[in-house]
Amino acid sequence: MKKYEEDKTLSAFISVIPVRDFFFLGVGNALVQSLGYIPAFGMTDITLKYYYQVLSEPVLLSSVKVSLIISVISSFLAAFFGVLLCAALVINGKVRNKTLQIVKIPILVPHSVVALFIIVLFSQNGLLARILFQVGFIDSQGDFPMLLYNTNSIGIILAYLWKEIPFVAYFVLAVMQSINTTLGEAAENLGASGSRSFFHITLPLCMPAINKAVLIIFAFSFGAYELPFLLGATIPKALPVQAYVEYIHPDLQHRAYAMAMNGVMLLITLILSVIYYLISRKTEQMSGEKHG
């Protein structure tokens, strides 16, 4: 039996090695190219000038800012409304019925389809503009605010909220339900009101799960390509879109810029991961001291 378990563990380890190696090989190759070392294109000098230009040229730096703004706003709005949705499901006991199945649907819808929904609903020729025009709130459909293909990135943020609010709710649901039915009910039996037990016990204990959900959706929205490409402004482009433009540039030496942009995305994601880890660890320690 022990031999079988050892063989099983070894087989699992061996099966993971190629995936791990290919991942680090790809990341390492991209980082090397971001330093300007691409012998196939006659580039053999190691330099940081591509990173410098990404972080100094106005057009490229604007792409970094656009991606950060979209990711920060969409992540925190999704966390806020996702937690509200999760709390509503838990408080009303809608965690094991058709309502929960409906909540899952937006998570399964592809981003390209979500982009189509947003265009149909929120463009100046969309459904909402037509309704407002028909009821007399606006004089023409052209008076409807331009939410898509604009530098305000509202269309992209709406599209991310479509998918991320249900994701946060579903991600936190099991933890919140468990805490609410054990410690929350115990607190209410001891005289605490429902809202007091939620804000002082249930919600603080859910923060590690909420933080993890925020990190996941931030990293995804910061590096995602589809929605900024389909709904974003022409200038400035989001960082992943600008990186793709540089990657397919006829001048193959521009590929170093694309890799430098990927390096910036990787660096920011790693920094946020470390910050998240430190915050999460501190939150867990404070929660343990408070309820220990």
XYZ file of C-alpha atoms in Angstrom:
292
model
C 0.000 0.000 0.000
C 2.812 2.355 0.917
C 4.614 1.474 -2.296
C 1.430 2.217 -4.246
C 1.054 5.642 -2.595
C 4.717 6.464 -3.300
C 4.326 5.466 -6.958
C 1.136 7.493 -7.218
C 2.798 10.574 -5.730
C 5.823 10.166 -8.002
C 3.600 9.790 -11.070
C 1.680 12.928 -10.163
C 4.947 14.820 -9.618
C 6.373 13.671 -12.939
C 3.158 14.555 -14.765
C 3.381 18.134 -13.438
C 7.021 18.732 -14.345
C 6.513 19.346 -18.101
C 3.706 21.831 -17.420
C 5.809 23.655 -14.861
C 8.875 23.627 -17.094
C 6.973 24.899 -20.131
C 5.465 27.697 -18.026
C 8.788 28.930 -16.679
C 10.424 28.408 -20.077
C 7.828 30.675 -21.679
C 8.077 33.333 -18.976
C 11.877 33.218 -19.016
C 12.007 33.504 -22.800
C 9.651 36.502 -22.727
C 11.729 38.248 -20.058
C 14.937 37.680 -22.024
C 13.327 39.128 -25.160
C 12.050 42.107 -23.127
C 15.707 42.924 -22.449
C 16.330 43.181 -26.171
C 18.019 39.818 -26.653
C 16.435 38.226 -29.740
C 19.272 36.770 -31.852
C 16.860 35.664 -34.597
C 16.173 39.353 -35.330
C 19.787 40.443 -34.986
C 19.260 41.828 -31.463
C 21.998 40.637 -29.125
C 22.555 43.573 -26.756
C 21.072 43.290 -23.258
C 19.403 46.575 -22.336
C 16.626 48.043 -20.216
C 15.737 50.697 -22.780
C 12.492 48.945 -23.766
C 11.260 49.032 -20.164
C 12.378 52.650 -19.891
C 10.473 53.620 -23.035
C 7.359 51.731 -21.935
C 7.375 53.671 -18.661
C 8.365 57.025 -20.165
C 6.756 57.412 -23.584
C 3.346 59.082 -23.143
C 1.431 56.669 -25.390
C 2.821 53.540 -23.766
C 2.595 54.958 -20.249
C -1.042 55.868 -20.916
C -1.691 52.207 -21.723
C -0.325 51.229 -18.311
C -2.548 53.809 -16.607
C -5.644 52.720 -18.543
C -5.180 49.077 -17.576
C -4.569 49.968 -13.931
C -7.648 52.223 -13.753
C -9.884 49.599 -15.373
C -8.594 46.824 -13.109
C -8.758 48.796 -9.849
C -12.259 50.227 -10.417
C -13.790 47.017 -11.761
C -12.204 44.873 -9.030
C -13.360 46.980 -6.096
C -16.846 47.568 -7.516
C -17.160 43.849 -8.212
C -16.016 43.059 -4.660
C -18.510 45.501 -3.148
C -21.544 44.378 -5.135
C -20.450 40.731 -5.098
C -20.355 40.722 -1.302
C -23.757 42.430 -1.221
C -25.162 39.762 -3.545
C -23.567 36.999 -1.499
C -24.962 38.421 1.751
C -28.438 38.667 0.202
C -28.282 35.024 -0.892
C -27.099 33.838 2.526
C -29.548 35.926 4.564
C -32.493 34.820 2.394
C -31.364 31.180 2.301
C -31.013 31.151 -1.510
C -27.847 29.084 -1.581
C -29.060 25.735 -2.874
C -31.855 26.473 -5.324
C -32.475 27.858 -8.797
C -31.428 31.365 -7.734
C -27.876 30.139 -7.177
C -27.868 28.438 -10.585
C -28.893 31.736 -12.192
C -26.024 33.507 -10.417
C -23.588 31.044 -11.997
C -24.700 31.754 -15.570
C -22.758 35.033 -16.147
C -19.560 33.302 -15.005
C -19.918 30.758 -17.819
C -20.631 33.285 -20.581
C -17.540 33.987 -22.780
C -16.109 37.507 -22.686
C -16.748 38.017 -26.397
C -20.463 37.315 -25.831
C -20.497 39.695 -22.852
C -18.996 42.380 -25.097
C -21.863 41.835 -27.540
C -24.395 42.209 -24.707
C -22.784 45.477 -23.623
C -22.849 46.848 -27.185
C -26.506 45.891 -27.617
C -27.476 47.488 -24.302
C -25.214 50.518 -23.826
C -24.152 51.810 -27.241
C -25.727 54.964 -28.662
C -27.765 52.712 -30.962
C -28.430 50.262 -28.175
C -31.549 49.221 -26.330
C -31.167 51.610 -23.394
C -30.641 54.648 -25.668
C -33.753 53.721 -27.685
C -35.880 53.340 -24.551
C -34.749 56.693 -23.133
C -35.440 58.344 -26.501
C -38.900 56.788 -26.766
C -39.920 57.903 -23.248
C -38.578 61.401 -23.890
C -35.600 61.510 -21.506
C -33.267 62.388 -24.380
C -33.996 64.300 -27.606
C -32.119 61.856 -29.814
C -30.141 58.653 -29.456
C -27.019 60.703 -30.074
C -27.614 62.437 -26.738
C -27.078 59.145 -24.917
C -23.687 59.227 -23.117
C -20.932 57.555 -25.084
C -19.945 54.662 -22.844
C -18.155 52.509 -25.409
C -14.932 53.052 -27.373
C -14.177 55.990 -25.117
C -11.285 56.920 -22.870
C -13.546 56.670 -19.796
C -13.555 52.844 -20.272
C -17.030 52.597 -18.743
C -18.102 49.942 -21.236
C -15.144 47.736 -20.326
C -15.804 48.165 -16.609
C -19.497 47.279 -17.087
C -18.510 44.154 -18.992
C -16.127 43.068 -16.235
C -18.775 43.735 -13.583
C -21.164 41.489 -15.529
C -18.892 38.523 -14.896
C -16.993 39.475 -11.761
C -19.879 40.311 -9.406
C -21.305 36.752 -9.675
C -17.772 35.349 -9.431
C -17.099 37.157 -6.144
C -20.487 36.102 -4.774
C -19.951 32.470 -5.745
C -16.345 32.484 -4.502
C -17.281 33.824 -1.047
C -20.631 32.073 -0.708
C -19.518 28.823 0.933
C -17.388 30.630 3.543
C -20.047 33.211 4.358
C -22.777 30.583 4.619
C -20.704 28.441 6.956
C -19.779 31.357 9.244
C -23.285 32.799 9.213
C -24.890 29.496 10.246
C -22.435 28.834 13.069
C -20.868 31.910 14.665
C -23.477 34.340 13.304
C -26.421 32.409 14.721
C -24.558 31.923 18.004
C -24.055 35.690 18.257
C -27.730 36.344 17.556
C -28.722 33.805 20.222
C -26.598 35.802 22.667
C -28.502 38.990 21.845
C -26.675 40.572 18.919
C -28.772 41.926 16.079
C -28.524 40.367 12.633
C -26.691 43.340 11.143
C -24.304 43.543 14.105
C -23.373 39.867 13.885
C -22.886 40.219 10.111
C -20.601 43.287 10.223
C -18.657 42.277 13.339
C -18.335 38.522 12.844
C -19.370 37.172 9.444
C -17.861 39.849 7.205
C -14.448 40.119 8.961
C -14.024 36.346 8.857
C -14.896 36.378 5.141
C -12.202 38.957 4.323
C -9.504 36.405 3.390
C -11.842 34.870 0.795
C -12.892 38.337 -0.419
C -9.242 39.398 -0.724
C -8.463 36.289 -2.753
C -11.384 36.972 -5.074
C -10.237 40.582 -5.575
C -6.701 39.461 -6.370
C -7.928 36.925 -8.924
C -10.223 39.320 -10.765
C -7.663 42.154 -10.628
C -4.945 39.970 -12.148
C -7.343 38.708 -14.791
C -8.733 42.118 -15.782
C -5.251 43.676 -15.796
C -3.940 41.103 -18.261
C -7.095 40.372 -20.272
C -7.188 41.215 -23.959
C -10.687 40.540 -25.321
C -12.848 43.214 -23.679
C -10.375 46.136 -23.984
C -9.910 45.186 -27.646
C -13.654 44.961 -28.386
C -14.912 47.856 -26.225
C -11.923 50.105 -25.581
C -10.762 53.373 -27.093
C -8.433 53.512 -30.057
C -6.004 55.741 -28.134
C -4.845 55.058 -25.524
C -5.198 51.302 -25.745
C -5.167 49.037 -22.718
C -1.772 47.504 -22.021
C -2.532 43.958 -23.301
C -3.966 45.389 -26.531
C -0.981 47.702 -27.024
C 1.355 44.754 -26.337
C -0.370 42.745 -29.061
C -0.110 45.681 -31.472
C 3.625 45.865 -30.806
C 3.946 42.082 -31.160
C 2.423 42.031 -34.667
C 4.234 45.205 -35.768
C 5.867 44.798 -39.208
C 9.185 45.820 -37.655
C 10.051 42.643 -35.779
C 12.292 44.558 -33.384
C 9.117 45.977 -31.824
C 8.575 42.554 -30.298
C 10.918 43.628 -27.494
C 8.421 46.374 -26.583
C 5.629 43.798 -26.442
C 7.681 41.611 -24.128
C 8.611 44.609 -21.957
C 4.901 45.382 -21.571
C 4.287 41.776 -20.583
C 7.135 42.148 -18.104
C 5.463 45.231 -16.601
C 2.173 43.330 -16.265
C 3.984 40.420 -14.634
C 5.854 42.719 -12.245
C 2.721 44.604 -11.151
C 0.847 41.336 -10.651
C 3.681 39.922 -8.536
C 3.859 43.087 -6.409
C 0.115 42.988 -5.793
C 0.342 39.293 -4.965
C 2.935 40.019 -2.286
C 0.833 42.893 -0.907
C -2.220 40.679 -0.882
C -0.326 37.904 0.879
C 0.873 40.272 3.586
C -2.577 41.800 4.073
C -4.266 38.408 4.106
C -1.797 37.044 6.628
C -2.230 40.061 8.891
C -6.026 39.795 8.598
C -5.945 36.129 9.567
C -3.698 36.869 12.540
C -5.954 39.686 13.729
C -9.025 37.497 13.262
C -7.376 34.668 15.212
C -6.410 37.008 18.052
C -9.872 38.538 18.126
C -11.800 35.284 18.133
C -9.199 32.979 19.628
